[in-house]
PDB file of C-alpha atoms in Angstrom:
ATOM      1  CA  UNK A   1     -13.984 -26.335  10.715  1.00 63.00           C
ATOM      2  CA  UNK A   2     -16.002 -27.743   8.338  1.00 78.00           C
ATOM      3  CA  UNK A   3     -14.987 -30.300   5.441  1.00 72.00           C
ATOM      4  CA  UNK A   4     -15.751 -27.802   3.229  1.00 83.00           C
ATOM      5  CA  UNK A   5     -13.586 -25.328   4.004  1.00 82.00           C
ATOM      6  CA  UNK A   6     -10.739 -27.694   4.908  1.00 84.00           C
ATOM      7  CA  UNK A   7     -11.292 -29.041   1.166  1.00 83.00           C
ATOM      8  CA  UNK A   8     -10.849 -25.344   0.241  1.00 85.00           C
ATOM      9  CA  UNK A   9      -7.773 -24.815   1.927  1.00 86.00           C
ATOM     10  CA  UNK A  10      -6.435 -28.064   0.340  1.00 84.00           C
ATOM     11  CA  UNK A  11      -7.187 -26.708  -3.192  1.00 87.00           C
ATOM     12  CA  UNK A  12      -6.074 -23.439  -2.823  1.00 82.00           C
ATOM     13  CA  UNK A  13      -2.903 -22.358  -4.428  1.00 86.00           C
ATOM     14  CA  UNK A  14      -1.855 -19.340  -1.886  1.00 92.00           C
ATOM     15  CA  UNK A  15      -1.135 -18.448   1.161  1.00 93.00           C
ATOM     16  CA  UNK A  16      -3.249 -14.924   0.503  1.00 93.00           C
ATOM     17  CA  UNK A  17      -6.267 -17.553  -0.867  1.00 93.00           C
ATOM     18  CA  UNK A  18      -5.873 -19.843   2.416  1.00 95.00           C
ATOM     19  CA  UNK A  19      -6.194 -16.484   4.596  1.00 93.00           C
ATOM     20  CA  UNK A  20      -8.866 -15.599   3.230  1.00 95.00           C
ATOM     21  CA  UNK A  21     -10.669 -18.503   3.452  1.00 94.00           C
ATOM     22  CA  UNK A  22     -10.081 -18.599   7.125  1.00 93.00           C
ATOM     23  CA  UNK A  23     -11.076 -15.271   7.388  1.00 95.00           C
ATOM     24  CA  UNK A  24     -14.194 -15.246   5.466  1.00 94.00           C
ATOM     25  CA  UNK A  25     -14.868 -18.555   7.896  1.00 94.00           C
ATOM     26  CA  UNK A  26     -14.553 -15.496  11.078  1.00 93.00           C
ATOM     27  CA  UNK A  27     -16.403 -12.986   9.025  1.00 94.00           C
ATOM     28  CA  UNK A  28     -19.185 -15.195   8.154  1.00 93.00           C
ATOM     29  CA  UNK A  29     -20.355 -15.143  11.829  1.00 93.00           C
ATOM     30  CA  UNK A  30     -20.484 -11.154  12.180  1.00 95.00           C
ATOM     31  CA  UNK A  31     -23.158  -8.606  10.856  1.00 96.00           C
ATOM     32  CA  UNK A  32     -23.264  -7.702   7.061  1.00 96.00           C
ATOM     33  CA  UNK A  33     -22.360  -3.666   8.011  1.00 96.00           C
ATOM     34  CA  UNK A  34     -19.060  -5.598  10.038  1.00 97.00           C
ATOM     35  CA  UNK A  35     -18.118  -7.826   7.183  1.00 97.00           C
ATOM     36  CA  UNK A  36     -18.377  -4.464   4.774  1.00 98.00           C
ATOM     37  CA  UNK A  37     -16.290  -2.428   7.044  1.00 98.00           C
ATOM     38  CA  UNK A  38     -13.546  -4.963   7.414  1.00 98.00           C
ATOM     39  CA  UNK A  39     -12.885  -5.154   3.762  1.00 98.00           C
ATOM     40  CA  UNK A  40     -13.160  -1.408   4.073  1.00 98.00           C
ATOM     41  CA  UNK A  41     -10.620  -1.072   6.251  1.00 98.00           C
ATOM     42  CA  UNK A  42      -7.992  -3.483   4.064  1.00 98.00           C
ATOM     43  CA  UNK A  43      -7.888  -0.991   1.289  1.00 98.00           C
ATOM     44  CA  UNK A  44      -6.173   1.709   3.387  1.00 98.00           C
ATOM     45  CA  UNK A  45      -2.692   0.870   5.639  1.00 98.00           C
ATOM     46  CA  UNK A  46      -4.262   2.418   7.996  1.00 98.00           C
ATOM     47  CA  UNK A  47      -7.640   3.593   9.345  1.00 98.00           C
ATOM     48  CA  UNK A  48      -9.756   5.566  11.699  1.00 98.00           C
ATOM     49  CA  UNK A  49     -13.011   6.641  12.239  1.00 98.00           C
ATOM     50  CA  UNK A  50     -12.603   9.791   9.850  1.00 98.00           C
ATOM     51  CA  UNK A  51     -11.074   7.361   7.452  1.00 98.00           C
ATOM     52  CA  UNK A  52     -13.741   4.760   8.474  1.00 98.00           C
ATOM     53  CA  UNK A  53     -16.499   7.196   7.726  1.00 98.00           C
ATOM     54  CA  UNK A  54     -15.192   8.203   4.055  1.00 98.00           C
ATOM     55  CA  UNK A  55     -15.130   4.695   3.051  1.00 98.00           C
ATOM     56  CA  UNK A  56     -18.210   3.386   3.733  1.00 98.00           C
ATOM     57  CA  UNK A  57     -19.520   6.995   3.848  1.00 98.00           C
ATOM     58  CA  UNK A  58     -21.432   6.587   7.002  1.00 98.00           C
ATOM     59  CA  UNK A  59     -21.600   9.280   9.829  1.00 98.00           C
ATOM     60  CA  UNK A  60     -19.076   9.925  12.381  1.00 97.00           C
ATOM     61  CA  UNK A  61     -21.230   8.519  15.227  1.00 97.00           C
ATOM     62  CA  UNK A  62     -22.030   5.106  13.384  1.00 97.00           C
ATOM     63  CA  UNK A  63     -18.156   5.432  12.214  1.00 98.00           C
ATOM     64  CA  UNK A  64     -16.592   5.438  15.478  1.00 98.00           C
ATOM     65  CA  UNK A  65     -19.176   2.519  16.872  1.00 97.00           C
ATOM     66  CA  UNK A  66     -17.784   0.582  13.753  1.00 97.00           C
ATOM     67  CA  UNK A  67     -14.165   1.516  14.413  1.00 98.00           C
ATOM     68  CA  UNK A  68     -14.592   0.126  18.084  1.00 98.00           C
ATOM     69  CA  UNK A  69     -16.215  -2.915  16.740  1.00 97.00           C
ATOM     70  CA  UNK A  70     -13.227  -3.559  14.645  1.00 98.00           C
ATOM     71  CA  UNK A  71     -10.689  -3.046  17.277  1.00 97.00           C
ATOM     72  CA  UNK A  72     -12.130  -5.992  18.856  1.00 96.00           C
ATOM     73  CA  UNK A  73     -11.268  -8.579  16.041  1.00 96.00           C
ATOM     74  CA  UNK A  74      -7.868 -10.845  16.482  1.00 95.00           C
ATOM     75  CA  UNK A  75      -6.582  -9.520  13.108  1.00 96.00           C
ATOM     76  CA  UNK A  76      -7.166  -5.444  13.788  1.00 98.00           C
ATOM     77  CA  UNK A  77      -4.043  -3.831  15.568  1.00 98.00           C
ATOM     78  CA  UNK A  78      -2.951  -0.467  16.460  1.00 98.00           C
ATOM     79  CA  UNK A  79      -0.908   1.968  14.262  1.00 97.00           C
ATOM     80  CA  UNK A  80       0.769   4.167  16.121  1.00 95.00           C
ATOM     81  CA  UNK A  81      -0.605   7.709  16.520  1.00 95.00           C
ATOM     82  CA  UNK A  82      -2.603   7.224  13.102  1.00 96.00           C
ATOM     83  CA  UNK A  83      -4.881   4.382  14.445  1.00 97.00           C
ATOM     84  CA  UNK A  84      -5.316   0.989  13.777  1.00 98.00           C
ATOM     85  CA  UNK A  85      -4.525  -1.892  10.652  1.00 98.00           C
ATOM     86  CA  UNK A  86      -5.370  -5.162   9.997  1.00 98.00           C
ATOM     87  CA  UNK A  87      -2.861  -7.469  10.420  1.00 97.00           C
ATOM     88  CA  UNK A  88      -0.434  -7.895   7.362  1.00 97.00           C
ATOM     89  CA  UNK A  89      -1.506 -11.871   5.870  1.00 96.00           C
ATOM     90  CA  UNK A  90      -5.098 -10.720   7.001  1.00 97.00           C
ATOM     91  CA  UNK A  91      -5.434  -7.489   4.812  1.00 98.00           C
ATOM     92  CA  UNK A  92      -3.548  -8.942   1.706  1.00 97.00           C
ATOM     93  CA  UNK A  93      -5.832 -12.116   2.276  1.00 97.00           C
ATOM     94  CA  UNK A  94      -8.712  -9.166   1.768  1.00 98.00           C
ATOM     95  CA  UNK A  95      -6.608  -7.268  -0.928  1.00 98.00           C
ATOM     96  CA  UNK A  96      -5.994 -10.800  -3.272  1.00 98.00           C
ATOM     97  CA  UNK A  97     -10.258 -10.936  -2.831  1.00 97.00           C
ATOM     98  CA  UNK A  98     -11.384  -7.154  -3.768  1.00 98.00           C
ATOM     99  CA  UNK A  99      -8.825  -7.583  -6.675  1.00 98.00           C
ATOM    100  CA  UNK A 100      -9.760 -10.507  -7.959  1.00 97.00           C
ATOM    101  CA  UNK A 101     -13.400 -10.888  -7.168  1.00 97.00           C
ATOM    102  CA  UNK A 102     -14.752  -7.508  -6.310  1.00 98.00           C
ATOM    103  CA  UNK A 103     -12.939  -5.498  -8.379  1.00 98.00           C
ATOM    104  CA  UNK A 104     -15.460  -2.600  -8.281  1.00 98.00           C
ATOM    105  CA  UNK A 105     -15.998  -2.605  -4.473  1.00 98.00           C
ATOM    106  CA  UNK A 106     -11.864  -2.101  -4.132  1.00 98.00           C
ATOM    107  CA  UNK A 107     -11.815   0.667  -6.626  1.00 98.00           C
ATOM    108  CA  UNK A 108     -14.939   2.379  -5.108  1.00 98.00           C
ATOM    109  CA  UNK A 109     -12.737   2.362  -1.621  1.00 98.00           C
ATOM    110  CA  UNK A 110     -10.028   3.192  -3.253  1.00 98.00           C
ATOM    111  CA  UNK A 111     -11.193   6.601  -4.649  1.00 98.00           C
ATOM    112  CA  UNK A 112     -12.753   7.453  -1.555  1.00 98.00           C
ATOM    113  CA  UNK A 113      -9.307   7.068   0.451  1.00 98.00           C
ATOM    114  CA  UNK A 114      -7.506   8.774  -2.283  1.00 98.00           C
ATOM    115  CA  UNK A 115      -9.896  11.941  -1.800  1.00 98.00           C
ATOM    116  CA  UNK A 116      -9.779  12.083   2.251  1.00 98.00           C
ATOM    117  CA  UNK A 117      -5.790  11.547   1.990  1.00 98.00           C
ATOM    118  CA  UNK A 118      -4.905  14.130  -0.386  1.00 97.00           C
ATOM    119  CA  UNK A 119      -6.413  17.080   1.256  1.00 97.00           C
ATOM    120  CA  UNK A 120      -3.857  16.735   3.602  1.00 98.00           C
ATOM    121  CA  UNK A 121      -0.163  17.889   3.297  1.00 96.00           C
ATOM    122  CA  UNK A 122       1.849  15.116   6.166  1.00 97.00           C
ATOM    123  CA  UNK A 123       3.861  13.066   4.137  1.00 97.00           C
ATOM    124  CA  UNK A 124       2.640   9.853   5.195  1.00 96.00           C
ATOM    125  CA  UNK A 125      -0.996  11.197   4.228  1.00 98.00           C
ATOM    126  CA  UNK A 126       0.273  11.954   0.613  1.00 98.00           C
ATOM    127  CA  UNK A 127       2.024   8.814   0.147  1.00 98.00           C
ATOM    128  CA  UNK A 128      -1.300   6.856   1.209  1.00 98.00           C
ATOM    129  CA  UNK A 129      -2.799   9.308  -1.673  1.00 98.00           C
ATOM    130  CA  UNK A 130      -0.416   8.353  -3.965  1.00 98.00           C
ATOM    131  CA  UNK A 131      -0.837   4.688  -3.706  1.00 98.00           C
ATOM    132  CA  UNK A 132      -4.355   5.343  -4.018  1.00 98.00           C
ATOM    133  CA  UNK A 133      -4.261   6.875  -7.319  1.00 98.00           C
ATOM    134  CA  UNK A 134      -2.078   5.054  -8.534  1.00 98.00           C
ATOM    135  CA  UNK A 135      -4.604   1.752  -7.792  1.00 98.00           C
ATOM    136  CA  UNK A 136      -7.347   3.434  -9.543  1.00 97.00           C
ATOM    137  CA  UNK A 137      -5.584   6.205 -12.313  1.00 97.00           C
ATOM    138  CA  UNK A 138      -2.755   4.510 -12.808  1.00 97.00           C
ATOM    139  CA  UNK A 139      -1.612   6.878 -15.575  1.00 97.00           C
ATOM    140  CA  UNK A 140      -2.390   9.829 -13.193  1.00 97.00           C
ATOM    141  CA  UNK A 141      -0.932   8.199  -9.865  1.00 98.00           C
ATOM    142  CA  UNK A 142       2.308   7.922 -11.423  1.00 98.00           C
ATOM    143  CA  UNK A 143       2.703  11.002 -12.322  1.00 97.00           C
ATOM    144  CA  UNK A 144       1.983  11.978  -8.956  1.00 98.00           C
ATOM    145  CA  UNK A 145       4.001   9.223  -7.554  1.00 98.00           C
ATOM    146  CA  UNK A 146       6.875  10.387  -9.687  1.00 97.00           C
ATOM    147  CA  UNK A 147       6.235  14.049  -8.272  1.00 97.00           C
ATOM    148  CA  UNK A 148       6.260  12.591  -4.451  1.00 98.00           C
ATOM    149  CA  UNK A 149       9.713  11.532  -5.226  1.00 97.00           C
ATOM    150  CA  UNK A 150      11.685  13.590  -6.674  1.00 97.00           C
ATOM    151  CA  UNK A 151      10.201  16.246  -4.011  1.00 97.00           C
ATOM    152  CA  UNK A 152      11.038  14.088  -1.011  1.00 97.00           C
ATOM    153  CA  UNK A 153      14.769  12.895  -2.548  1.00 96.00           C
ATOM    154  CA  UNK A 154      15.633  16.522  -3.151  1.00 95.00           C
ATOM    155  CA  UNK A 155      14.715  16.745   0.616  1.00 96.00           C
ATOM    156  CA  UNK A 156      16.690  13.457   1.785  1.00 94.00           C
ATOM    157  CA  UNK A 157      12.930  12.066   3.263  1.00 96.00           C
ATOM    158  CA  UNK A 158      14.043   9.007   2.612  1.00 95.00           C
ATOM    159  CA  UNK A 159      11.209   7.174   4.826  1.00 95.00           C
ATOM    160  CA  UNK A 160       8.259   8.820   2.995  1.00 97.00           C
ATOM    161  CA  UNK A 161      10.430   7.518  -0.316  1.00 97.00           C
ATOM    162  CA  UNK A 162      11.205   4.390   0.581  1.00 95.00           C
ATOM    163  CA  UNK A 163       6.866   4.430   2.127  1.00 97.00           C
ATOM    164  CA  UNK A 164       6.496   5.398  -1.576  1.00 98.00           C
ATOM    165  CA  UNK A 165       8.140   2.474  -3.107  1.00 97.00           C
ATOM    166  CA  UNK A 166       6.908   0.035  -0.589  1.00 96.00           C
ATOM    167  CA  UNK A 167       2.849   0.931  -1.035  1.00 98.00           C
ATOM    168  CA  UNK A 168       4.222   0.925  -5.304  1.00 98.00           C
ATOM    169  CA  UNK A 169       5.865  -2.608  -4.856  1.00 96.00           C
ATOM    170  CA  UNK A 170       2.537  -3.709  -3.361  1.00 97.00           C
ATOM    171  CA  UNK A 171       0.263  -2.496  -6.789  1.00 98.00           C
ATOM    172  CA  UNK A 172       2.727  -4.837  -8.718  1.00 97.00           C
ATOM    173  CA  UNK A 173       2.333  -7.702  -6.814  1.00 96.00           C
ATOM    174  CA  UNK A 174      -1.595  -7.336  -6.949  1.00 97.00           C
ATOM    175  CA  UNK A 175      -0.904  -6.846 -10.660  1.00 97.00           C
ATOM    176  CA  UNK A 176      -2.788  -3.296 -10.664  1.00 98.00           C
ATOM    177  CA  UNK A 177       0.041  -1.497 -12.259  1.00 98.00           C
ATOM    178  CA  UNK A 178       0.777  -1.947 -16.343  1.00 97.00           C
ATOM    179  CA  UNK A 179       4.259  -2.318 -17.914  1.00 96.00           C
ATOM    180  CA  UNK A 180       4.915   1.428 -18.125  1.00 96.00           C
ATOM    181  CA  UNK A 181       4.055   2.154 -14.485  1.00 97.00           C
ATOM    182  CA  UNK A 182       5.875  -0.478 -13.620  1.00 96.00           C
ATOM    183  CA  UNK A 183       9.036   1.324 -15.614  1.00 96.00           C
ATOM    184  CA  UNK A 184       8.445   3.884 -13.363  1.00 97.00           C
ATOM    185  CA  UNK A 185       8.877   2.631 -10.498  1.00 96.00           C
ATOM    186  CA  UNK A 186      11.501   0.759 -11.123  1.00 94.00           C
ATOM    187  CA  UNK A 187      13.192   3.801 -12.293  1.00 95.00           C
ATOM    188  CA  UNK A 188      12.413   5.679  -8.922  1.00 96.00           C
ATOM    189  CA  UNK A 189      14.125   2.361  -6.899  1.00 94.00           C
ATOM    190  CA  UNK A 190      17.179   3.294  -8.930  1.00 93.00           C
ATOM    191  CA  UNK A 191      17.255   6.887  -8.125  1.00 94.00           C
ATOM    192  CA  UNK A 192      16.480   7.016  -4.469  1.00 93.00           C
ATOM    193  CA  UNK A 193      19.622   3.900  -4.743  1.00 92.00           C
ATOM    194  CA  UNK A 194      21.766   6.302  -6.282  1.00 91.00           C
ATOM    195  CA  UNK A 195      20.413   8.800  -3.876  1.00 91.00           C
ATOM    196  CA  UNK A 196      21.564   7.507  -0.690  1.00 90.00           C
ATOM    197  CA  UNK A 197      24.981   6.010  -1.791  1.00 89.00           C
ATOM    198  CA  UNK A 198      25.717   9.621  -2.799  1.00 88.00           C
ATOM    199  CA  UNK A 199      24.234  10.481   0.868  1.00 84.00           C
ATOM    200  CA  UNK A 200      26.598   8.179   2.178  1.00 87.00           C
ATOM    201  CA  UNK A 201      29.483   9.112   0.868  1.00 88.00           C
ATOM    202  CA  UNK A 202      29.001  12.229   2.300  1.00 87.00           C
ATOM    203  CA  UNK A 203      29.427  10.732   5.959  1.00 86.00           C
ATOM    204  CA  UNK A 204      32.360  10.453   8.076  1.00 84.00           C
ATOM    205  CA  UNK A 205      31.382   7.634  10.073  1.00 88.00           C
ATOM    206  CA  UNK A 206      31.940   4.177   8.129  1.00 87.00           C
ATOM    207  CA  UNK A 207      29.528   2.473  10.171  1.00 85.00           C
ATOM    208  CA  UNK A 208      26.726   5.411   8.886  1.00 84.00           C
ATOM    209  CA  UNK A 209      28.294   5.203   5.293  1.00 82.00           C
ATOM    210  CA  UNK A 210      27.418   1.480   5.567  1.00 88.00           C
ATOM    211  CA  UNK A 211      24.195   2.117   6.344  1.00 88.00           C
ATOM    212  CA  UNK A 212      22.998   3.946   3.331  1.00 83.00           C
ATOM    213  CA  UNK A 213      25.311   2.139   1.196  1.00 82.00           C
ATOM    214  CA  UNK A 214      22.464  -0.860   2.988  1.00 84.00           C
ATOM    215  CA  UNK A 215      19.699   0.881   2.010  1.00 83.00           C
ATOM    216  CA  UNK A 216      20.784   1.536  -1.537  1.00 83.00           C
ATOM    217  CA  UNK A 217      21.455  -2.334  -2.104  1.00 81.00           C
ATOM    218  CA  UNK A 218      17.565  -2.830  -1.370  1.00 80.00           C
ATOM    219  CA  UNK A 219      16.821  -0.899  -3.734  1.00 75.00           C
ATOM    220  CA  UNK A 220      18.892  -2.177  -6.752  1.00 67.00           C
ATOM    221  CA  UNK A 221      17.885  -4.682  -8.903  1.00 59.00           C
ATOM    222  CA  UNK A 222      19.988  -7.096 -11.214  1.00 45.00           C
ATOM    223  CA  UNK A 223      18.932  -5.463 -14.340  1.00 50.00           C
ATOM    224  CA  UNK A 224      19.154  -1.737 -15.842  1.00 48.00           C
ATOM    225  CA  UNK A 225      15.680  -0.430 -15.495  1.00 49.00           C
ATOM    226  CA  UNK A 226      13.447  -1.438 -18.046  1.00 48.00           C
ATOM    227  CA  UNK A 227      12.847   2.162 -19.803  1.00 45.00           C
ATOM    228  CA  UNK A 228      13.383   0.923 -23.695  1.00 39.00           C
ATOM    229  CA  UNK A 229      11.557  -2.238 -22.966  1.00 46.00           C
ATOM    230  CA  UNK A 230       8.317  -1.016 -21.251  1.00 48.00           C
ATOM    231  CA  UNK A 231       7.967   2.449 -22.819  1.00 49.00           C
ATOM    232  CA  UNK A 232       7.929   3.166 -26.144  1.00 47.00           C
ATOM    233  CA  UNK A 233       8.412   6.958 -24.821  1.00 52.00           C
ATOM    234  CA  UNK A 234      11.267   7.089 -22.407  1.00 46.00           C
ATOM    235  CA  UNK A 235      10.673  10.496 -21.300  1.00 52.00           C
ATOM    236  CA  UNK A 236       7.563   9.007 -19.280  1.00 60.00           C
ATOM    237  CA  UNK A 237      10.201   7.992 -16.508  1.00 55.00           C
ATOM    238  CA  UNK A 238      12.074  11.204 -15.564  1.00 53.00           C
TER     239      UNK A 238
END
């Protein structure tokens, strides 16, 4: 490592900055079409080679030669029956940097995910839609986001809500959400909370009714939700 970088790891002020720097170090030694695909394959959770080939909008050949190329870096792991990730400090290391530097690039990936995600109906393919939309329409995403919801808390899917909230939670930390969306989600934590106590009162079991009652304390927060404060039309949140 050179005393350049180790004087960049000194000065940086994150652990997302200091991951990237290493891995911009690793990335620096592969091809340009590599390096591309790898910050590709951050903007999703997940990825394959269809996914692969709708980002960088290659063909499916070149795609799945890519895709085996990245399953051969430390930081790529599987994901399940979907495909693969990059590992979690690795791909926000990549997120902080399209966010911050290459704004453009992330939103250009961004859209393309969002448009190969929602023509499918699988939950966990319209929550990776949502989050998409959300990143680059954030007006229209939550809207959608909202509509995911209340859809899959009238059906008690709590794992493609809580997926929802999780992927939402994420925006806000990369600060790519505005006050009002930000309402709104906070809004939607409260109602899948109130959601599973009532779930869990309907159990017999204490040990189950102390599992949702679990779950619904994640979701809580110390404060009302912010509806007056963040929008000057409360009706946005329902």
């Amino acid at each position: 490592m050179t005393d350049t970088i180790l004087s960049q790891l000194k000065q940086s002020t994150s652990e997302a900055e200091k991951t990237w720097i290493i891995t911009r170090t690793l990335l620096d030694t592969q091809t340009e079409a590599l390096k591309t695909a790898v910050l590709a394959a951050a903007v999703p959770h997940w990825f394959d080679v269809k996914v692969l080939a709708t980002l960088l909008e290659i063909e499916s050949q070149n795609a799945q030669e890519c895709y085996e190329r990245l399953q051969a870096l430390s930081f790529c792991e599987s994901f399940g029956d979907l495909g693969h990730t990059l590992h979690d400090l690795t791909r926000g290391a990549v997120l902080w940097h399209l966010t911050l530097f290459q704004k453009d690039l992330f939103m250009s990936f961004s859209r393309r995910a969002h448009n190969y995600f929602f023509q499918f109906d699988a939950p966990q393919k319209c929550v990776e839609a949502a989050y998409h939309l959300m990143a680059c329409e954030p007006v229209n995403g939550a809207t959608y986001f909202k509509s995911l919801m209340k859809g899959y808390l009238k059906k008690k899917n709590f794992s493609a809500s809580n997926n929802l909230l999780r992927n939402a939670k994420e925006l806000i930390k990369l600060n790519l959400l505005g006050p009002s969306e930000t309402a709104i989600v906070d809004y939607q934590k409260y109602l899948m909370a109130q959601k599973l106590i009532e779930e869990g009162q309907r159990q017999d079991k204490s040990h189950i009714k102390r599992d949702y009652l679990t779950q619904a304390m994640q979701h809580f927060t110390l404060k009302e939700p912010t509806s007056t404060q963040d929008l000057s039309d409360s009706s946005q949140l329902y």
